[in-house]
Amino acid sequence: MVGEYGSATPPRYVGPEPVNVTDDMFDNAARRPDHPGFARNTGTGWRPVSCAEFADQVTRLAAGLLAEGIQPGDRIALMSSTSYEWALCDFAIMAVGAVTVPIYETSSPAQVEWILSDSGAVAGFVQDDRLHTVVRRAAPPGVRKIWRMDGDRLARLTAAGAAVPAAAVAERRRAVTAGQLATIVYTSGTTGRPKGCRISHRSLVSEVRNLMRADRVSDTVLTDRSSLLLFLPLAHIFARVVQLAVVHRGARLGHVGDLRAVPAELLAFRPTILLAVPRVFEKLYHTAQQAAAARRLGRLFRAAERTAVGYSEALDAGVPGAGLRLRRWLYDRLVYARLRGATGGRVSYAVCAGAPLDARLGHFLRGAGITVLEGYGLTETTAGVTLNLPGAQRIGTVGRPLPGCAVRIADDGEVLVKSAWNFDGYWGDDRATADAFTADGWLRTGDLGSLADGYLTITGRKKEVIVTSGGKNIAPAYYEQRLAGHWLIDHCVVIGNNRPYVGALITLDPAAFSEWKRKHGKPEPATVAEIRDDPALLATVQAAVDEVNQTVSRAEAIRRFRIVPGEFAVGDELTPTQKVRRERVLAKHADEVAALYR
C-alpha cells in the first residue's frame, strides 16, 4: 500500500497477551519432540539436536540460573562468537525473565566495561578463558558471577540447578509477559559510544511472526524443511531475529563461530538458505571468477556472467526468451552449478542486510540460481522493516515494508519508520530516546533514501554526507559500495568534507592481491606497502575508480586515491558487522588523508 505514509503494509499478526520469545521453542518440543530443530558441530560432523532435547537443556540451564539467584529483570551479559551454546544461554536467560545483554567477542576492554556498567549487568556468560579474563578485568563490582561456556563448564551451572524442579522454571517462564524487557542490544558505535536499545518480548515476537506471514516466506524461503547455517554475530539483532524465525518455523539451525571455517562447514552442513552481509556474496563471486581464470576459463565465466545478469533482468521484464533460457541452461552446467556448490549445493534463497548489495551482483546471483533477498532495518527497529519478497523483488532496492511497518521519506531525505516492533528507547538515556522520534512518533533512522512504487532504496547515512568546499553534497556510500565490489578492493573510504575535491582511501583484498601479483609477475613476498605505488597496480585500481566516476558528474568524481597498506580490522576500523568506523579511519590514517590534498 502506498499512501500518506509513503509505503505501508498492514500487520498480519497482532499478538495475544501474554506471549514471550521462549514460547515457540517450548511449543516445538511439545508438538514435535523428535524433530531436529538444531544441529551441533561435534568436531567430527554435525549431530542433530531434537526440539525436545534443546528444550530440556534450556530448562536445566535455566534451573541453574534460578539456583544462582537470578531474578526477573536482571541483566546478564553474553560474550561469545556465534555458537549453539550462545542460543542455549540466550533462551535460558529469557526463560527466567532475565535480560540478555549481548557483547561482541571482538569488543575492546573499554567497550566491555562500558556495556557492563551501563546495563547494570549482574552476571555474564563468556565463551572461553580469554574472554573470561577480558570480562573479569572490565567488570564493575555489580557483576557477581561469570560463567564459561566451553568444555563442560555449562554442565556445572546445570548441575547447580539439579535440585530446582522443572515446574519452577515453567512457573517463572509463564510469568514473563510480552511487555517485559527481553534484551538490551548495544549499537555498533560507528559514530560514538554504543547505546543500549531496549527491546521487549513483544517486539521480537511481533517481528518474527509478521515476517513469517509475509507473502511466500513460510512456504518458499523458510519452510519447516529448510536449514540455515548461521555465522553472522548473534550479538547483532539481524542474526538474532533470524535465529528466532528459524525456531518459530521449526527449521534446522546450525552455528559457526570461526569465519575461516565457513567454506568447509557450508559443504558439510548443506544449508538451503544463506544469511549474510554483502561482503560474503562479493567474496563468493570473486572466488568463482578467480577459479575460472586459474583454469583459463575467464572468457567462459564472463559469458556466463552476462547471461545470468541478462536472464535476471529479463525476469523483471516478463519471461526470458527461448535463446536466453537455452544459454542459461548450458551455463548452469558449466559455471553456475559449481558456484552453488561452494555453498553446499542446496541454497536457492539468501537474505542480505547490513549494506546495499551491488545490483549487478544481485542479478548475477539470481540468474545463477541463488536469489538474494535484500532487506533493511536497524537495532532500533528490532532488525527488518523492509524486505524484497519472492515474486515481488526489485533488485537494487531493499524491498517494501514488511507487514506491520510503514516507511516515509522526510523533507531532508531521511528515512522514517513506524512499526509494531520499534524499540522501547535507549537504556538510561531519555534524551536520546526523545531525539530518536519525530513529534508524531516516527523513528528517525539516520539513513538517507528514496521510495518508488513502495520500494525503498538506501543512498547513504545522513551524518556521513560530505560537502566539498565547492558546495557539492556527496553521499560516500554510493562510491564505497561500488568500489568494494571490485575483485581487488577490500574497503574504500571516501573523503572530501570541506576539501576542494573528492578523494578515497582504499585497502586491497589479501587473496586478490596475491592473485594480482601472480598475474603481473611481482614477487609473492611483496607487501602492499612495498608496491602500492607500482604503476600497474595503480592502473588496476584507477580503472575501478574510473568506472564509478562515469556515473557521476565531474565535480563529484573521485579525483585522487591512496592505497592504504594492511587491512581494516574488526574492533578497530571496522565494527563486528564489517561497517567502517569512518572517524577512526580518518584519525588513524591522517597522513594518508593529508597526502591526498598536497
PDB file of N, CA and C in Angstrom, residues 22-38 49-59 173 247-248 250:
ATOM      1  N   THR A  22      10.272 -17.251  24.330  1.00  0.00           N
ATOM      2  CA  THR A  22      10.576 -18.670  24.518  1.00  0.00           C
ATOM      3  C   THR A  22       9.412 -19.588  24.173  1.00  0.00           C
ATOM      4  N   ASP A  23       8.215 -19.033  23.924  1.00  0.00           N
ATOM      5  CA  ASP A  23       7.044 -19.870  23.654  1.00  0.00           C
ATOM      6  C   ASP A  23       7.269 -20.810  22.474  1.00  0.00           C
ATOM      7  N   ASP A  24       7.807 -20.289  21.380  1.00  0.00           N
ATOM      8  CA  ASP A  24       7.977 -21.109  20.175  1.00  0.00           C
ATOM      9  C   ASP A  24       8.849 -22.324  20.448  1.00  0.00           C
ATOM     10  N   MET A  25       9.933 -22.115  21.184  1.00  0.00           N
ATOM     11  CA  MET A  25      10.864 -23.200  21.448  1.00  0.00           C
ATOM     12  C   MET A  25      10.209 -24.316  22.268  1.00  0.00           C
ATOM     13  N   PHE A  26       9.461 -23.942  23.290  1.00  0.00           N
ATOM     14  CA  PHE A  26       8.789 -24.957  24.105  1.00  0.00           C
ATOM     15  C   PHE A  26       7.587 -25.565  23.379  1.00  0.00           C
ATOM     16  N   ASP A  27       6.902 -24.786  22.535  1.00  0.00           N
ATOM     17  CA  ASP A  27       5.799 -25.337  21.729  1.00  0.00           C
ATOM     18  C   ASP A  27       6.326 -26.391  20.759  1.00  0.00           C
ATOM     19  N   ASN A  28       7.491 -26.138  20.152  1.00  0.00           N
ATOM     20  CA  ASN A  28       8.085 -27.121  19.244  1.00  0.00           C
ATOM     21  C   ASN A  28       8.362 -28.429  19.972  1.00  0.00           C
ATOM     22  N   ALA A  29       8.886 -28.311  21.191  1.00  0.00           N
ATOM     23  CA  ALA A  29       9.207 -29.514  21.970  1.00  0.00           C
ATOM     24  C   ALA A  29       7.945 -30.319  22.290  1.00  0.00           C
ATOM     25  N   ALA A  30       6.830 -29.641  22.509  1.00  0.00           N
ATOM     26  CA  ALA A  30       5.581 -30.331  22.832  1.00  0.00           C
ATOM     27  C   ALA A  30       4.938 -30.937  21.586  1.00  0.00           C
ATOM     28  N   ARG A  31       4.972 -30.203  20.459  1.00  0.00           N
ATOM     29  CA  ARG A  31       4.292 -30.659  19.248  1.00  0.00           C
ATOM     30  C   ARG A  31       5.113 -31.649  18.430  1.00  0.00           C
ATOM     31  N   ARG A  32       6.418 -31.388  18.332  1.00  0.00           N
ATOM     32  CA  ARG A  32       7.281 -32.249  17.506  1.00  0.00           C
ATOM     33  C   ARG A  32       8.570 -32.548  18.271  1.00  0.00           C
ATOM     34  N   PRO A  33       8.480 -33.310  19.320  1.00  0.00           N
ATOM     35  CA  PRO A  33       9.646 -33.505  20.198  1.00  0.00           C
ATOM     36  C   PRO A  33      10.858 -34.101  19.489  1.00  0.00           C
ATOM     37  N   ASP A  34      10.635 -34.958  18.494  1.00  0.00           N
ATOM     38  CA  ASP A  34      11.763 -35.642  17.845  1.00  0.00           C
ATOM     39  C   ASP A  34      12.290 -34.894  16.625  1.00  0.00           C
ATOM     40  N   HIS A  35      11.661 -33.798  16.253  1.00  0.00           N
ATOM     41  CA  HIS A  35      12.087 -33.045  15.064  1.00  0.00           C
ATOM     42  C   HIS A  35      13.456 -32.409  15.313  1.00  0.00           C
ATOM     43  N   PRO A  36      14.405 -32.534  14.376  1.00  0.00           N
ATOM     44  CA  PRO A  36      15.741 -31.934  14.568  1.00  0.00           C
ATOM     45  C   PRO A  36      15.710 -30.427  14.341  1.00  0.00           C
ATOM     46  N   GLY A  37      15.500 -29.667  15.388  1.00  0.00           N
ATOM     47  CA  GLY A  37      15.424 -28.219  15.275  1.00  0.00           C
ATOM     48  C   GLY A  37      16.783 -27.549  15.222  1.00  0.00           C
ATOM     49  N   PHE A  38      17.806 -28.245  15.717  1.00  0.00           N
ATOM     50  CA  PHE A  38      19.165 -27.722  15.723  1.00  0.00           C
ATOM     51  C   PHE A  38      20.119 -28.803  15.230  1.00  0.00           C
ATOM     52  N   VAL A  49      20.034 -32.167  16.918  1.00  0.00           N
ATOM     53  CA  VAL A  49      19.517 -31.961  18.270  1.00  0.00           C
ATOM     54  C   VAL A  49      18.006 -31.781  18.139  1.00  0.00           C
ATOM     55  N   SER A  50      17.252 -32.656  18.770  1.00  0.00           N
ATOM     56  CA  SER A  50      15.797 -32.590  18.649  1.00  0.00           C
ATOM     57  C   SER A  50      15.245 -31.395  19.422  1.00  0.00           C
ATOM     58  N   CYS A  51      14.021 -31.016  19.070  1.00  0.00           N
ATOM     59  CA  CYS A  51      13.361 -29.906  19.764  1.00  0.00           C
ATOM     60  C   CYS A  51      13.221 -30.211  21.252  1.00  0.00           C
ATOM     61  N   ALA A  52      12.898 -31.472  21.579  1.00  0.00           N
ATOM     62  CA  ALA A  52      12.731 -31.849  22.987  1.00  0.00           C
ATOM     63  C   ALA A  52      14.062 -31.787  23.731  1.00  0.00           C
ATOM     64  N   GLU A  53      15.139 -32.221  23.076  1.00  0.00           N
ATOM     65  CA  GLU A  53      16.454 -32.197  23.713  1.00  0.00           C
ATOM     66  C   GLU A  53      16.901 -30.765  23.988  1.00  0.00           C
ATOM     67  N   PHE A  54      16.692 -29.875  23.017  1.00  0.00           N
ATOM     68  CA  PHE A  54      17.086 -28.477  23.212  1.00  0.00           C
ATOM     69  C   PHE A  54      16.282 -27.853  24.352  1.00  0.00           C
ATOM     70  N   ALA A  55      14.972 -28.079  24.355  1.00  0.00           N
ATOM     71  CA  ALA A  55      14.129 -27.504  25.405  1.00  0.00           C
ATOM     72  C   ALA A  55      14.533 -28.031  26.783  1.00  0.00           C
ATOM     73  N   ASP A  56      14.900 -29.301  26.854  1.00  0.00           N
ATOM     74  CA  ASP A  56      15.336 -29.868  28.130  1.00  0.00           C
ATOM     75  C   ASP A  56      16.644 -29.219  28.600  1.00  0.00           C
ATOM     76  N   GLN A  57      17.568 -29.001  27.663  1.00  0.00           N
ATOM     77  CA  GLN A  57      18.836 -28.364  28.026  1.00  0.00           C
ATOM     78  C   GLN A  57      18.610 -26.933  28.498  1.00  0.00           C
ATOM     79  N   VAL A  58      17.705 -26.216  27.818  1.00  0.00           N
ATOM     80  CA  VAL A  58      17.380 -24.849  28.240  1.00  0.00           C
ATOM     81  C   VAL A  58      16.773 -24.858  29.634  1.00  0.00           C
ATOM     82  N   THR A  59      15.856 -25.772  29.870  1.00  0.00           N
ATOM     83  CA  THR A  59      15.185 -25.849  31.177  1.00  0.00           C
ATOM     84  C   THR A  59      16.191 -26.103  32.290  1.00  0.00           C
ATOM     85  N   ARG A 173       8.814 -18.863  33.752  1.00  0.00           N
ATOM     86  CA  ARG A 173       8.702 -18.542  32.331  1.00  0.00           C
ATOM     87  C   ARG A 173       7.305 -18.036  31.981  1.00  0.00           C
ATOM     88  N   VAL A 247      13.562 -20.931  14.588  1.00  0.00           N
ATOM     89  CA  VAL A 247      12.941 -21.700  15.672  1.00  0.00           C
ATOM     90  C   VAL A 247      11.421 -21.660  15.533  1.00  0.00           C
ATOM     91  N   HIS A 248      10.865 -20.497  15.255  1.00  0.00           N
ATOM     92  CA  HIS A 248       9.419 -20.359  15.090  1.00  0.00           C
ATOM     93  C   HIS A 248       8.907 -21.267  13.976  1.00  0.00           C
ATOM     94  N   GLY A 250      10.344 -23.949  12.877  1.00  0.00           N
ATOM     95  CA  GLY A 250      10.673 -25.346  13.078  1.00  0.00           C
ATOM     96  C   GLY A 250      11.639 -25.890  12.057  1.00  0.00           C
TER      97      GLY A 250
END
